[in-house]
Amino acid sequence: MDYCRACGAEVKDGVQRCPQCGSPIDSFGDPGSPASDDVLLHEIWDLAKSGEVIDAIKRYREATGSDLRTAKDAVDRMLASGGVSGHALPQRPPVEHLEAEILDIAQNQGKIAAIKRYREVRGCGLKDAKEAVEALLDQHGVKAHAGAGCASVLLFATALGTGAGCWWGW
């Protein structure tokens, strides 16, 4: 059994992507260990020093769940200092806490809010976050809060307007 380096979830042998966060199989290792953090920092440094700064920032976000500004600042500091010495990756929150939070948000605020929160915490793209949240909801048999959509609001407004017109004799 391996662990996803991006989110810390347990991953069975032979899978191509983490079922929790969608990270590719090549990002697996012992989460949070100094060795895996060192490998990640060097991977990010190699991307940045070869001019692939955007890819380095993306990789930093995937690895840490940081927002764009934090990731950019970290990569800029690496470039300014000339390497990874003295740099460390911030640790992600435990997966089990995120799962519970995402399930709660989905049930109370809806799937879109859950996807937004997943993206904030994990620093992944919209497609990956949507797939991860939907997989989590399916895994736990949870239905997301539906809320009132645009169609129901428009229908209500139309009915209200028609009723008002009849009342006033229009």
PDB file of C-alpha atoms in Angstrom:
ATOM      1  CA  MET A   1       0.000   0.000   0.000  1.00  0.00           C
ATOM      2  CA  ASP A   2       1.325   3.427  -0.985  1.00  0.00           C
ATOM      3  CA  TYR A   3       0.317   6.926   0.039  1.00  0.00           C
ATOM      4  CA  CYS A   4      -0.488   9.832  -2.235  1.00  0.00           C
ATOM      5  CA  ARG A   5       2.146  12.490  -1.825  1.00  0.00           C
ATOM      6  CA  ALA A   6      -0.348  15.198  -2.731  1.00  0.00           C
ATOM      7  CA  CYS A   7      -3.069  14.407  -0.186  1.00  0.00           C
ATOM      8  CA  GLY A   8      -1.766  11.588   2.036  1.00  0.00           C
ATOM      9  CA  ALA A   9      -4.532   9.129   1.139  1.00  0.00           C
ATOM     10  CA  GLU A  10      -3.790   5.407   1.010  1.00  0.00           C
ATOM     11  CA  VAL A  11      -3.574   4.176  -2.567  1.00  0.00           C
ATOM     12  CA  LYS A  12      -3.745   0.581  -3.774  1.00  0.00           C
ATOM     13  CA  ASP A  13      -1.066  -0.762  -6.084  1.00  0.00           C
ATOM     14  CA  GLY A  14      -1.795  -0.515  -9.788  1.00  0.00           C
ATOM     15  CA  VAL A  15      -3.971   2.612  -9.805  1.00  0.00           C
ATOM     16  CA  GLN A  16      -3.007   5.464 -12.105  1.00  0.00           C
ATOM     17  CA  ARG A  17      -4.527   8.326 -10.079  1.00  0.00           C
ATOM     18  CA  CYS A  18      -5.250   8.940  -6.421  1.00  0.00           C
ATOM     19  CA  PRO A  19      -8.961   8.318  -5.756  1.00  0.00           C
ATOM     20  CA  GLN A  20      -9.070  11.269  -3.328  1.00  0.00           C
ATOM     21  CA  CYS A  21      -7.338  14.095  -5.157  1.00  0.00           C
ATOM     22  CA  GLY A  22      -6.662  12.774  -8.652  1.00  0.00           C
ATOM     23  CA  SER A  23      -2.874  13.178  -8.449  1.00  0.00           C
ATOM     24  CA  PRO A  24      -0.942  11.021 -10.918  1.00  0.00           C
ATOM     25  CA  ILE A  25       0.633   7.761  -9.720  1.00  0.00           C
ATOM     26  CA  ASP A  26       4.147   9.159 -10.086  1.00  0.00           C
ATOM     27  CA  SER A  27       3.517  11.429  -7.092  1.00  0.00           C
ATOM     28  CA  PHE A  28       3.219   8.622  -4.552  1.00  0.00           C
ATOM     29  CA  GLY A  29       5.481   8.152  -1.573  1.00  0.00           C
ATOM     30  CA  ASP A  30       5.479   8.344   2.210  1.00  0.00           C
ATOM     31  CA  PRO A  31       3.556  11.568   2.911  1.00  0.00           C
ATOM     32  CA  GLY A  32       5.249  14.260   4.917  1.00  0.00           C
ATOM     33  CA  SER A  33       8.534  12.430   5.333  1.00  0.00           C
ATOM     34  CA  PRO A  34      11.674  14.559   5.068  1.00  0.00           C
ATOM     35  CA  ALA A  35      12.863  12.407   2.165  1.00  0.00           C
ATOM     36  CA  SER A  36       9.689  12.901   0.126  1.00  0.00           C
ATOM     37  CA  ASP A  37       9.628  16.633   0.940  1.00  0.00           C
ATOM     38  CA  ASP A  38      13.246  16.903  -0.191  1.00  0.00           C
ATOM     39  CA  VAL A  39      12.453  15.110  -3.452  1.00  0.00           C
ATOM     40  CA  LEU A  40       9.494  17.420  -4.032  1.00  0.00           C
ATOM     41  CA  LEU A  41      11.513  20.548  -3.296  1.00  0.00           C
ATOM     42  CA  HIS A  42      14.201  19.443  -5.748  1.00  0.00           C
ATOM     43  CA  GLU A  43      11.562  18.641  -8.350  1.00  0.00           C
ATOM     44  CA  ILE A  44      10.065  22.129  -7.915  1.00  0.00           C
ATOM     45  CA  TRP A  45      13.542  23.704  -7.967  1.00  0.00           C
ATOM     46  CA  ASP A  46      14.479  21.848 -11.167  1.00  0.00           C
ATOM     47  CA  LEU A  47      11.329  23.121 -12.879  1.00  0.00           C
ATOM     48  CA  ALA A  48      11.897  26.699 -11.707  1.00  0.00           C
ATOM     49  CA  LYS A  49      15.589  26.912 -12.603  1.00  0.00           C
ATOM     50  CA  SER A  50      14.915  25.502 -16.078  1.00  0.00           C
ATOM     51  CA  GLY A  51      12.519  28.382 -16.727  1.00  0.00           C
ATOM     52  CA  GLU A  52       9.315  26.437 -16.134  1.00  0.00           C
ATOM     53  CA  VAL A  53       8.246  28.694 -13.266  1.00  0.00           C
ATOM     54  CA  ILE A  54       4.520  28.253 -13.890  1.00  0.00           C
ATOM     55  CA  ASP A  55       4.901  24.459 -13.756  1.00  0.00           C
ATOM     56  CA  ALA A  56       6.980  24.816 -10.578  1.00  0.00           C
ATOM     57  CA  ILE A  57       4.231  26.910  -8.996  1.00  0.00           C
ATOM     58  CA  LYS A  58       1.589  24.381 -10.070  1.00  0.00           C
ATOM     59  CA  ARG A  59       3.632  21.524  -8.616  1.00  0.00           C
ATOM     60  CA  TYR A  60       4.116  23.428  -5.344  1.00  0.00           C
ATOM     61  CA  ARG A  61       0.353  23.981  -5.121  1.00  0.00           C
ATOM     62  CA  GLU A  62      -0.344  20.293  -5.822  1.00  0.00           C
ATOM     63  CA  ALA A  63       2.143  19.210  -3.185  1.00  0.00           C
ATOM     64  CA  THR A  64       1.053  21.597  -0.454  1.00  0.00           C
ATOM     65  CA  GLY A  65      -2.485  22.735  -1.156  1.00  0.00           C
ATOM     66  CA  SER A  66      -1.271  26.335  -1.022  1.00  0.00           C
ATOM     67  CA  ASP A  67      -3.036  29.150  -2.779  1.00  0.00           C
ATOM     68  CA  LEU A  68      -1.506  30.714  -5.875  1.00  0.00           C
ATOM     69  CA  ARG A  69       0.139  33.658  -4.101  1.00  0.00           C
ATOM     70  CA  THR A  70       1.787  31.458  -1.446  1.00  0.00           C
ATOM     71  CA  ALA A  71       3.093  29.041  -4.074  1.00  0.00           C
ATOM     72  CA  LYS A  72       4.431  31.851  -6.269  1.00  0.00           C
ATOM     73  CA  ASP A  73       6.147  33.507  -3.296  1.00  0.00           C
ATOM     74  CA  ALA A  74       7.754  30.204  -2.282  1.00  0.00           C
ATOM     75  CA  VAL A  75       9.079  29.528  -5.794  1.00  0.00           C
ATOM     76  CA  ASP A  76      10.311  33.130  -6.058  1.00  0.00           C
ATOM     77  CA  ARG A  77      12.169  32.720  -2.733  1.00  0.00           C
ATOM     78  CA  MET A  78      13.803  29.532  -4.048  1.00  0.00           C
ATOM     79  CA  LEU A  79      14.911  31.332  -7.196  1.00  0.00           C
ATOM     80  CA  ALA A  80      16.213  34.309  -5.211  1.00  0.00           C
ATOM     81  CA  SER A  81      18.179  32.097  -2.807  1.00  0.00           C
ATOM     82  CA  GLY A  82      19.546  29.900  -5.582  1.00  0.00           C
ATOM     83  CA  GLY A  83      18.252  26.552  -4.344  1.00  0.00           C
ATOM     84  CA  VAL A  84      16.201  24.573  -1.865  1.00  0.00           C
ATOM     85  CA  SER A  85      18.454  24.965   1.187  1.00  0.00           C
ATOM     86  CA  GLY A  86      16.483  26.328   4.117  1.00  0.00           C
ATOM     87  CA  HIS A  87      13.139  25.757   2.398  1.00  0.00           C
ATOM     88  CA  ALA A  88      10.479  23.354   3.656  1.00  0.00           C
ATOM     89  CA  LEU A  89       7.057  22.382   2.411  1.00  0.00           C
ATOM     90  CA  PRO A  90       4.080  23.243   4.601  1.00  0.00           C
ATOM     91  CA  GLN A  91       2.097  20.200   5.655  1.00  0.00           C
ATOM     92  CA  ARG A  92      -1.406  19.566   4.400  1.00  0.00           C
ATOM     93  CA  PRO A  93      -4.298  18.983   6.772  1.00  0.00           C
ATOM     94  CA  PRO A  94      -5.083  15.292   7.401  1.00  0.00           C
ATOM     95  CA  VAL A  95      -7.274  13.723   4.709  1.00  0.00           C
ATOM     96  CA  GLU A  96      -9.889  12.407   7.130  1.00  0.00           C
ATOM     97  CA  HIS A  97     -10.643  15.944   8.367  1.00  0.00           C
ATOM     98  CA  LEU A  98     -10.994  17.234   4.814  1.00  0.00           C
ATOM     99  CA  GLU A  99     -13.342  14.391   3.865  1.00  0.00           C
ATOM    100  CA  ALA A 100     -15.664  15.145   6.775  1.00  0.00           C
ATOM    101  CA  GLU A 101     -15.562  18.859   5.996  1.00  0.00           C
ATOM    102  CA  ILE A 102     -16.311  18.318   2.296  1.00  0.00           C
ATOM    103  CA  LEU A 103     -19.213  15.970   3.075  1.00  0.00           C
ATOM    104  CA  ASP A 104     -20.661  18.490   5.534  1.00  0.00           C
ATOM    105  CA  ILE A 105     -20.341  21.374   3.077  1.00  0.00           C
ATOM    106  CA  ALA A 106     -21.918  19.319   0.270  1.00  0.00           C
ATOM    107  CA  GLN A 107     -24.904  18.379   2.438  1.00  0.00           C
ATOM    108  CA  ASN A 108     -25.495  21.872   3.823  1.00  0.00           C
ATOM    109  CA  GLN A 109     -24.309  24.272   1.117  1.00  0.00           C
ATOM    110  CA  GLY A 110     -24.212  22.192  -2.048  1.00  0.00           C
ATOM    111  CA  LYS A 111     -21.734  20.513  -4.341  1.00  0.00           C
ATOM    112  CA  ILE A 112     -20.358  23.749  -5.800  1.00  0.00           C
ATOM    113  CA  ALA A 113     -19.388  25.029  -2.348  1.00  0.00           C
ATOM    114  CA  ALA A 114     -17.764  21.664  -1.578  1.00  0.00           C
ATOM    115  CA  ILE A 115     -15.771  21.794  -4.819  1.00  0.00           C
ATOM    116  CA  LYS A 116     -14.640  25.357  -4.056  1.00  0.00           C
ATOM    117  CA  ARG A 117     -13.448  24.308  -0.586  1.00  0.00           C
ATOM    118  CA  TYR A 118     -11.671  21.248  -1.984  1.00  0.00           C
ATOM    119  CA  ARG A 119      -9.825  23.459  -4.469  1.00  0.00           C
ATOM    120  CA  GLU A 120      -8.846  25.928  -1.729  1.00  0.00           C
ATOM    121  CA  VAL A 121      -7.388  23.210   0.462  1.00  0.00           C
ATOM    122  CA  ARG A 122      -5.826  20.991  -2.195  1.00  0.00           C
ATOM    123  CA  GLY A 123      -4.791  23.613  -4.717  1.00  0.00           C
ATOM    124  CA  CYS A 124      -5.985  21.517  -7.638  1.00  0.00           C
ATOM    125  CA  GLY A 125      -7.880  22.401 -10.771  1.00  0.00           C
ATOM    126  CA  LEU A 126     -11.641  22.535 -11.161  1.00  0.00           C
ATOM    127  CA  LYS A 127     -11.923  19.244 -13.060  1.00  0.00           C
ATOM    128  CA  ASP A 128      -9.848  17.320 -10.504  1.00  0.00           C
ATOM    129  CA  ALA A 129     -11.742  18.866  -7.588  1.00  0.00           C
ATOM    130  CA  LYS A 130     -15.116  18.091  -9.161  1.00  0.00           C
ATOM    131  CA  GLU A 131     -14.129  14.472  -9.804  1.00  0.00           C
ATOM    132  CA  ALA A 132     -12.717  14.060  -6.285  1.00  0.00           C
ATOM    133  CA  VAL A 133     -15.789  15.555  -4.588  1.00  0.00           C
ATOM    134  CA  GLU A 134     -18.174  13.489  -6.718  1.00  0.00           C
ATOM    135  CA  ALA A 135     -16.177  10.330  -5.947  1.00  0.00           C
ATOM    136  CA  LEU A 136     -16.272  11.152  -2.237  1.00  0.00           C
ATOM    137  CA  LEU A 137     -20.032  11.751  -2.326  1.00  0.00           C
ATOM    138  CA  ASP A 138     -20.582   8.475  -4.206  1.00  0.00           C
ATOM    139  CA  GLN A 139     -18.273   6.581  -1.852  1.00  0.00           C
ATOM    140  CA  HIS A 140     -20.267   7.717   1.189  1.00  0.00           C
ATOM    141  CA  GLY A 141     -23.692   7.658  -0.504  1.00  0.00           C
ATOM    142  CA  VAL A 142     -24.217  11.350   0.227  1.00  0.00           C
ATOM    143  CA  LYS A 143     -26.561  13.547  -1.785  1.00  0.00           C
ATOM    144  CA  ALA A 144     -25.455  17.152  -2.159  1.00  0.00           C
ATOM    145  CA  HIS A 145     -27.809  19.939  -1.092  1.00  0.00           C
ATOM    146  CA  ALA A 146     -29.743  21.009  -4.187  1.00  0.00           C
ATOM    147  CA  GLY A 147     -30.730  24.555  -3.255  1.00  0.00           C
ATOM    148  CA  ALA A 148     -32.889  26.743  -5.451  1.00  0.00           C
ATOM    149  CA  GLY A 149     -31.652  26.920  -9.006  1.00  0.00           C
ATOM    150  CA  CYS A 150     -32.098  29.762 -11.466  1.00  0.00           C
ATOM    151  CA  ALA A 151     -35.088  28.118 -13.151  1.00  0.00           C
ATOM    152  CA  SER A 152     -37.093  27.875  -9.934  1.00  0.00           C
ATOM    153  CA  VAL A 153     -36.325  31.495  -9.048  1.00  0.00           C
ATOM    154  CA  LEU A 154     -37.389  32.691 -12.521  1.00  0.00           C
ATOM    155  CA  LEU A 155     -40.556  30.591 -12.391  1.00  0.00           C
ATOM    156  CA  PHE A 156     -41.420  32.066  -8.994  1.00  0.00           C
ATOM    157  CA  ALA A 157     -40.774  35.619 -10.221  1.00  0.00           C
ATOM    158  CA  THR A 158     -42.930  35.037 -13.318  1.00  0.00           C
ATOM    159  CA  ALA A 159     -45.763  33.595 -11.243  1.00  0.00           C
ATOM    160  CA  LEU A 160     -45.510  36.491  -8.824  1.00  0.00           C
ATOM    161  CA  GLY A 161     -45.605  39.000 -11.682  1.00  0.00           C
ATOM    162  CA  THR A 162     -48.614  37.300 -13.296  1.00  0.00           C
ATOM    163  CA  GLY A 163     -50.434  37.227  -9.975  1.00  0.00           C
ATOM    164  CA  ALA A 164     -49.730  40.909  -9.397  1.00  0.00           C
ATOM    165  CA  GLY A 165     -50.984  41.722 -12.904  1.00  0.00           C
ATOM    166  CA  CYS A 166     -54.252  39.898 -12.273  1.00  0.00           C
ATOM    167  CA  TRP A 167     -54.670  41.630  -8.935  1.00  0.00           C
ATOM    168  CA  TRP A 168     -54.225  45.100 -10.400  1.00  0.00           C
ATOM    169  CA  GLY A 169     -56.297  44.311 -13.476  1.00  0.00           C
ATOM    170  CA  TRP A 170     -53.518  44.581 -16.052  1.00  0.00           C
TER     171      TRP A 170
END
